[in-house]
Amino acid sequence: MMKPIPYGKQEITASDIQAVTSVLTSDYLTQGPNIKAFEDAFAAYIGARYAVAVSNGTAALHLAAMAVDVKPGDKVITTPITFAASANCVRYCGGEVVFADIDPNTYLLDINKVRALLEQHPQNTFKGIIPVDFAGYPVDMEAFRKLADEYGLWIIEDACHAPGAWFTDSKGVKQIAGNGVYADLAIYSFHPVKHIAAGEGGMITTNDEKLYKKLLTLRTHGITRNQDDFSNTLAVAAGIPGLETGAFPGWYMEMQDLGFNYRLTDFQAALGLSQLQRADEGLARRIAIARAYDEAFQHNSNVEIQQLQLKSRGFEHAYHLYVIKVADRLGLYNYLRENNIYAQVHYFPTHLMPYYREQGWNPGDFPLAEAYYGQCLSLPMYPALTTAEQQFVIDKINQFLISR
């Protein structure tokens, strides 16, 4: 029998190991020089002005929501087909999550459903939108920006699945997912199944200097060491031994906001930086795997694949996931597991999770998302997947479908 084939996994090379061990034998384990190096390299890769490394993708979402000042009661729109953190970040700040249905072909948040939702409510009902580049398919962020501007909304782009993805905007310019041209902030994850693996880890990108500075403070307890930002006059008060009036001591730091300890370690940053060096290579391999799946299934009436509607304008899908839809999803899932193929489901609709059911959401609220969930299955997709392993997956899927 073929060895176990997961839906996704990391690939660690000798260069990755060397990058980590060099940090472990250095003077830094946490906030060392690799943090800034990783941030700068990632910002350059995405094409954003600023990047802030954090402990994981969920932390990135939480800090992004804090940075745009989500307050208790604020209503924010997102998709039900996403990992729960895309919605949870709003709840962490006391905001209210409002879901909108998906496009049944792309599985992305449907901008027409969002527009209808906005039109059905008084102006200023909603504060922001969190579109998700689900599976690696880049959201048309230009269209969402135009809609957001009509209603005075901010945008946080959840690009966890899409580093390296891009679409061509109406001016003919290639816009890389998360580059900050249309979204206020974008977030990424470095979980082992993602394009860049750092064990855990996340990144926030933005072109807004004010948001960038706020994020730097929020990720470290709301504390700043920048003397230009200090405001606590007690720290320079006369009469305190060792202090001169009007001067801040070198040891002084100032907590100005209620932040969190969401720092990334230096050795994780070193691993992420090493992985980033071959990000394009990994993306190319993912695309090649996707093309092989496309060829295998595009004429199979029993398999539905994600429809790539942006071809006429030019785009690149990053393929964190390769999703198919089949009528007997549970049967195929179990059959593949019997053959050591560990496909996965992405995702159970967030609005139907018990927590969100308690917020008032119910079955039938988003029929397209729920119909998608009933048939979706994510096939193995990672750069180290061999041609033989992929063919084995394809053969087993065809065997199951023929037997039905």
Coordinates of C-alpha atoms in Angstrom, one line a residue:
M1 CA 0.0 0.0 0.0
M2 CA 1.1 3.5 -0.7
K3 CA 2.5 5.4 2.3
P4 CA 0.1 7.9 4.0
I5 CA -0.6 10.9 1.8
P6 CA -1.9 13.9 3.8
Y7 CA -3.9 16.8 2.3
G8 CA -0.9 19.1 3.1
K9 CA 2.4 19.2 4.9
Q10 CA 5.6 21.1 5.3
E11 CA 8.9 20.5 3.5
I12 CA 12.0 21.1 5.6
T13 CA 15.4 21.2 3.8
A14 CA 18.9 21.2 5.1
S15 CA 19.0 25.0 4.5
D16 CA 16.0 25.4 6.8
I17 CA 17.6 23.3 9.5
Q18 CA 20.9 25.3 9.2
A19 CA 18.9 28.6 9.4
V20 CA 17.2 27.5 12.7
T21 CA 20.3 26.0 14.3
S22 CA 22.3 29.1 13.6
V23 CA 19.8 31.1 15.7
L24 CA 19.8 28.5 18.4
T25 CA 23.5 28.9 18.8
S26 CA 23.3 32.7 18.7
D27 CA 22.5 35.3 21.4
Y28 CA 18.9 35.6 20.4
L29 CA 15.9 33.2 20.6
T30 CA 13.0 35.6 20.5
Q31 CA 13.1 39.2 19.2
G32 CA 16.4 39.0 17.3
P33 CA 17.6 40.3 13.9
N34 CA 15.8 37.6 11.9
I35 CA 12.4 39.1 12.8
K36 CA 13.0 42.4 10.9
A37 CA 14.8 40.5 8.1
F38 CA 11.8 38.2 7.6
E39 CA 9.4 41.2 7.8
D40 CA 11.3 43.1 5.2
A41 CA 11.8 40.2 2.9
F42 CA 8.1 39.2 3.1
A43 CA 6.9 42.8 2.5
A44 CA 9.1 42.9 -0.6
Y45 CA 7.8 39.5 -1.8
I46 CA 4.2 40.7 -1.4
G47 CA 4.8 44.2 -2.6
A48 CA 3.6 45.9 0.5
R49 CA 5.3 48.8 2.3
Y50 CA 5.2 47.3 5.8
A51 CA 5.0 43.8 7.4
V52 CA 4.6 42.8 11.0
A53 CA 5.5 39.3 12.1
V54 CA 3.3 37.7 14.8
S55 CA 2.9 34.4 16.6
N56 CA 0.3 32.9 14.3
G57 CA -2.4 33.8 11.7
T58 CA -5.1 34.1 14.4
A59 CA -3.0 36.7 16.2
A60 CA -2.6 38.5 12.9
L61 CA -6.3 38.7 12.5
H62 CA -6.9 39.8 16.1
L63 CA -4.3 42.6 15.9
A64 CA -5.6 43.7 12.5
A65 CA -9.1 44.0 14.0
M66 CA -7.7 45.9 16.9
A67 CA -5.7 48.2 14.5
V68 CA -8.9 49.2 12.6
D69 CA -10.5 49.8 16.0
V70 CA -13.3 47.2 16.0
K71 CA -15.4 48.0 19.1
P72 CA -18.2 46.2 20.9
G73 CA -21.3 46.1 18.7
D74 CA -19.5 46.9 15.5
K75 CA -20.9 44.8 12.6
V76 CA -18.3 43.2 10.2
I77 CA -19.1 41.1 7.1
T78 CA -17.2 37.9 6.2
T79 CA -17.7 34.6 4.6
P80 CA -19.0 31.4 6.3
I81 CA -16.6 29.3 4.2
T82 CA -13.4 30.0 6.1
F83 CA -11.4 28.9 9.1
A84 CA -13.3 30.2 12.2
A85 CA -10.5 32.7 13.0
S86 CA -11.6 35.0 10.1
A87 CA -14.8 35.6 12.1
N88 CA -13.5 35.1 15.6
C89 CA -11.1 38.1 15.4
V90 CA -14.2 40.4 15.3
R91 CA -15.7 38.7 18.4
Y92 CA -12.4 39.0 20.3
C93 CA -13.0 42.8 20.0
G94 CA -16.6 42.5 21.0
G95 CA -17.8 43.1 17.5
E96 CA -20.7 41.3 15.7
V97 CA -20.0 39.0 12.8
V98 CA -22.4 39.2 9.9
F99 CA -22.0 36.5 7.2
A100 CA -22.8 36.7 3.5
D101 CA -23.1 33.8 1.1
I102 CA -20.5 32.6 -1.3
D103 CA -20.3 32.5 -5.1
P104 CA -21.1 28.8 -5.9
N105 CA -18.4 28.7 -8.7
T106 CA -15.4 30.3 -6.9
Y107 CA -16.4 29.5 -3.3
L108 CA -15.4 33.1 -2.4
L109 CA -17.4 35.7 -0.6
D110 CA -20.0 36.9 -3.2
I111 CA -19.6 40.7 -3.6
N112 CA -23.2 40.8 -4.9
K113 CA -24.5 39.3 -1.7
V114 CA -22.4 41.8 0.3
R115 CA -23.8 44.7 -1.7
A116 CA -27.3 43.5 -1.2
L117 CA -26.7 43.2 2.5
L118 CA -25.3 46.7 2.6
E119 CA -28.3 48.1 0.6
Q120 CA -30.8 46.4 3.0
H121 CA -29.5 48.3 6.0
P122 CA -29.1 52.0 6.9
Q123 CA -25.8 53.7 6.1
N124 CA -23.1 53.2 8.8
T125 CA -24.7 49.9 10.0
F126 CA -21.4 48.1 9.1
K127 CA -17.8 48.9 9.8
G128 CA -15.8 46.6 7.6
I129 CA -15.4 43.5 5.4
I130 CA -13.1 40.5 5.8
P131 CA -12.9 38.8 2.4
V132 CA -10.9 35.5 2.3
D133 CA -8.7 34.3 -0.6
F134 CA -10.1 30.9 0.0
A135 CA -8.0 27.9 -1.2
G136 CA -5.6 30.5 -2.8
Y137 CA -8.0 32.0 -5.2
P138 CA -7.4 35.8 -5.1
V139 CA -10.4 37.9 -4.3
D140 CA -11.0 40.8 -6.7
M141 CA -10.0 43.3 -4.1
E142 CA -10.4 46.3 -6.4
A143 CA -14.1 45.6 -6.7
F144 CA -14.4 45.2 -2.9
R145 CA -12.5 48.4 -2.4
K146 CA -14.9 50.3 -4.6
L147 CA -17.8 48.8 -2.7
A148 CA -16.2 49.5 0.7
D149 CA -15.5 53.1 -0.2
E150 CA -19.2 53.6 -1.1
Y151 CA -20.1 52.7 2.4
G152 CA -17.1 54.0 4.3
L153 CA -15.8 50.5 5.3
W154 CA -12.4 49.2 6.0
I155 CA -11.1 45.9 4.5
I156 CA -8.9 43.2 6.1
E157 CA -7.9 40.7 3.5
D158 CA -7.4 37.2 4.9
A159 CA -4.7 36.0 2.5
C160 CA -3.6 33.0 4.6
H161 CA -4.1 30.7 1.6
A162 CA -2.7 33.0 -1.0
P163 CA 0.9 34.2 -0.8
G164 CA 2.0 34.7 -4.4
A165 CA -1.5 34.8 -5.8
W166 CA -2.5 37.8 -7.9
F167 CA -5.1 39.3 -10.1
T168 CA -5.0 42.0 -12.8
D169 CA -7.0 45.1 -12.0
S170 CA -9.0 47.3 -14.3
K171 CA -5.9 49.3 -15.1
G172 CA -4.0 46.3 -16.3
V173 CA -1.8 46.2 -13.2
K174 CA -1.0 42.9 -11.5
Q175 CA -2.0 43.1 -7.9
I176 CA -0.5 40.5 -5.6
A177 CA -2.8 39.3 -2.8
G178 CA -2.1 41.3 0.3
N179 CA -0.1 44.1 -1.2
G180 CA -2.1 46.8 0.4
V181 CA -3.2 48.6 -2.7
Y182 CA -6.9 47.9 -2.1
A183 CA -7.1 46.4 1.4
D184 CA -6.2 48.3 4.5
L185 CA -4.5 45.3 6.0
A186 CA -3.8 41.7 5.0
I187 CA -2.9 38.7 7.1
Y188 CA -1.0 35.5 6.5
S189 CA -0.3 32.2 8.3
F190 CA 2.9 30.2 8.5
H191 CA 1.3 27.0 9.8
P192 CA 3.0 23.8 8.5
V193 CA 0.4 23.2 5.8
K194 CA 0.8 26.7 4.4
H195 CA 3.1 27.8 1.6
I196 CA 5.7 29.1 4.0
A197 CA 6.1 27.0 7.2
A198 CA 7.5 28.4 10.4
G199 CA 6.0 25.9 12.8
E200 CA 3.5 28.6 13.7
G201 CA 3.6 32.2 12.9
G202 CA 1.8 34.9 11.0
M203 CA 2.3 38.2 9.2
I204 CA 0.3 41.4 8.7
T205 CA 1.0 43.6 5.7
T206 CA -0.2 47.2 5.1
N207 CA 0.8 50.4 3.2
D208 CA -0.5 52.6 6.1
E209 CA 2.3 53.8 8.3
K210 CA -0.1 54.7 11.1
L211 CA -1.6 51.2 11.2
Y212 CA 1.9 49.7 11.0
K213 CA 3.1 51.6 14.0
K214 CA 0.0 50.6 15.9
L215 CA 0.5 47.0 15.1
L216 CA 4.1 47.1 16.3
T217 CA 2.9 48.3 19.7
L218 CA -0.1 46.0 20.0
R219 CA 1.9 42.8 19.4
T220 CA 4.0 43.6 22.5
H221 CA 1.6 44.4 25.3
G222 CA 0.9 47.8 23.9
I223 CA 4.4 48.9 24.9
T224 CA 6.7 51.2 23.0
R225 CA 10.4 52.0 23.5
N226 CA 10.3 54.9 21.0
Q227 CA 11.1 58.1 23.0
D228 CA 9.3 60.2 20.4
D229 CA 6.1 58.6 21.4
F230 CA 6.5 58.8 25.1
S231 CA 3.8 60.8 27.0
N232 CA 4.2 59.9 30.7
T233 CA 5.6 63.0 32.3
L234 CA 6.0 61.1 35.6
A235 CA 8.9 59.3 34.1
V236 CA 10.9 62.5 33.9
A237 CA 9.6 64.2 37.1
A238 CA 12.1 66.0 39.2
G239 CA 13.0 64.5 42.5
I240 CA 13.2 60.9 41.3
P241 CA 16.7 59.6 42.0
G242 CA 18.7 59.0 38.9
L243 CA 16.5 61.1 36.6
E244 CA 17.1 64.5 35.2
T245 CA 14.1 66.7 34.7
G246 CA 12.9 66.6 31.0
A247 CA 14.8 63.4 30.1
F248 CA 13.7 59.8 29.7
P249 CA 16.1 57.2 31.1
G250 CA 17.5 54.6 28.7
W251 CA 15.7 51.8 30.5
Y252 CA 12.2 53.3 30.3
M253 CA 9.4 51.8 28.2
E254 CA 5.8 52.9 28.1
M255 CA 2.5 50.9 27.9
Q256 CA 0.1 53.0 25.9
D257 CA -2.5 50.5 24.8
L258 CA -3.8 47.1 26.1
G259 CA -1.9 44.9 23.7
F260 CA -0.9 41.2 23.7
N261 CA 2.2 39.0 23.6
Y262 CA 1.9 38.0 20.0
R263 CA 5.6 38.0 19.2
L264 CA 7.3 35.6 16.8
T265 CA 10.5 33.9 17.9
D266 CA 13.8 34.6 16.1
F267 CA 14.3 31.0 15.1
Q268 CA 10.8 30.8 13.6
A269 CA 11.5 33.9 11.7
A270 CA 14.8 32.3 10.4
L271 CA 12.8 29.2 9.3
G272 CA 10.2 31.4 7.6
L273 CA 12.9 33.5 5.9
S274 CA 14.6 30.3 4.6
Q275 CA 11.3 29.0 3.3
L276 CA 10.6 32.3 1.7
Q277 CA 13.7 31.9 -0.5
R278 CA 11.9 29.1 -2.4
A279 CA 8.4 30.4 -2.3
D280 CA 8.2 30.8 -6.0
E281 CA 9.5 27.3 -6.6
G282 CA 6.8 25.9 -4.2
L283 CA 4.1 28.0 -5.9
A284 CA 5.1 26.7 -9.3
R285 CA 4.9 23.1 -8.1
R286 CA 1.5 23.7 -6.6
I287 CA 0.3 25.1 -9.9
A288 CA 1.7 22.1 -11.7
I289 CA -0.2 19.7 -9.3
A290 CA -3.4 21.7 -9.9
R291 CA -3.0 21.5 -13.6
A292 CA -2.7 17.7 -13.4
Y293 CA -5.8 17.5 -11.3
D294 CA -7.6 19.8 -13.7
E295 CA -6.7 17.6 -16.6
A296 CA -7.8 14.5 -14.7
F297 CA -11.2 15.9 -13.7
Q298 CA -12.3 18.7 -16.0
H299 CA -14.3 16.4 -18.3
N300 CA -15.6 14.1 -15.5
S301 CA -19.3 14.9 -14.9
N302 CA -19.1 13.3 -11.4
V303 CA -16.5 15.8 -10.2
E304 CA -16.9 19.6 -10.0
I305 CA -13.8 21.8 -9.6
Q306 CA -13.4 25.4 -8.6
Q307 CA -14.3 27.6 -11.6
L308 CA -11.6 30.1 -12.3
Q309 CA -13.6 33.1 -13.5
L310 CA -10.8 35.6 -13.7
K311 CA -9.0 34.1 -16.7
S312 CA -10.2 36.8 -19.0
R313 CA -8.5 39.5 -16.9
G314 CA -5.4 37.5 -15.9
F315 CA -4.8 36.0 -12.4
E316 CA -2.8 33.4 -10.5
H317 CA -4.3 31.0 -8.0
A318 CA -1.9 30.1 -5.2
Y319 CA -3.5 26.6 -4.6
H320 CA -3.1 26.2 -0.9
L321 CA -6.0 23.8 -1.5
Y322 CA -7.3 21.9 -4.4
V323 CA -11.0 21.5 -3.8
I324 CA -13.4 19.1 -5.7
K325 CA -17.1 18.6 -5.2
V326 CA -18.7 15.1 -5.4
A327 CA -22.1 13.9 -4.6
D328 CA -21.0 11.1 -2.2
R329 CA -18.4 13.1 -0.4
L330 CA -18.5 11.0 2.8
G331 CA -18.2 7.8 0.8
L332 CA -15.2 9.1 -1.1
Y333 CA -13.6 10.5 2.0
N334 CA -13.8 7.2 3.8
Y335 CA -12.6 5.3 0.7
L336 CA -9.5 7.5 0.3
R337 CA -8.7 7.0 4.0
E338 CA -8.9 3.3 3.5
N339 CA -6.2 3.7 0.9
N340 CA -4.0 5.9 3.1
I341 CA -5.1 9.2 1.4
Y342 CA -6.0 11.7 4.0
A343 CA -8.1 14.2 2.1
Q344 CA -9.8 17.0 4.2
V345 CA -12.9 19.1 4.3
H346 CA -12.6 22.9 4.1
Y347 CA -14.7 24.1 5.8
F348 CA -17.8 23.3 7.9
P349 CA -19.7 26.6 7.6
T350 CA -18.7 28.9 10.4
H351 CA -22.2 30.2 10.9
L352 CA -23.3 26.6 11.9
M353 CA -20.7 26.1 14.5
P354 CA -22.4 25.9 18.0
Y355 CA -20.8 29.1 19.1
Y356 CA -22.3 31.0 16.1
R357 CA -25.6 29.2 16.4
E358 CA -25.8 30.8 19.8
Q359 CA -25.4 34.2 18.0
G360 CA -28.6 33.5 16.1
W361 CA -27.4 31.8 12.8
N362 CA -29.3 28.8 11.6
P363 CA -29.3 26.1 8.8
G364 CA -30.7 27.6 5.7
D365 CA -29.3 31.1 6.2
F366 CA -26.7 30.6 3.5
P367 CA -27.8 27.9 1.2
L368 CA -24.9 28.1 -1.3
A369 CA -22.3 27.8 1.5
E370 CA -24.2 24.9 3.0
A371 CA -24.6 23.2 -0.4
Y372 CA -20.8 23.6 -1.0
Y373 CA -20.0 22.1 2.4
G374 CA -22.1 19.0 1.6
Q375 CA -19.9 18.0 -1.3
C376 CA -16.5 19.6 -0.9
L377 CA -13.2 17.7 -0.4
S378 CA -9.7 19.0 -0.4
L379 CA -7.2 16.7 -2.2
P380 CA -3.5 16.4 -1.4
M381 CA -1.7 19.6 -2.4
Y382 CA 1.8 20.3 -1.3
P383 CA 5.1 20.8 -3.2
A384 CA 6.6 17.5 -2.0
L385 CA 3.7 15.5 -3.5
T386 CA 5.2 13.2 -6.1
T387 CA 3.8 12.6 -9.5
A388 CA 3.3 8.9 -8.6
E389 CA 1.5 9.9 -5.4
Q390 CA -0.8 12.3 -7.2
Q391 CA -1.6 9.7 -9.9
F392 CA -2.4 7.2 -7.1
V393 CA -4.9 9.8 -5.6
I394 CA -6.5 10.4 -9.0
D395 CA -6.8 6.6 -9.7
K396 CA -8.4 6.0 -6.4
I397 CA -10.9 8.8 -6.9
N398 CA -11.8 7.4 -10.4
Q399 CA -12.1 3.9 -9.0
F400 CA -14.5 5.0 -6.4
L401 CA -16.6 7.0 -8.8
I402 CA -16.8 4.2 -11.4
S403 CA -17.8 1.7 -8.7
R404 CA -20.8 4.0 -7.9

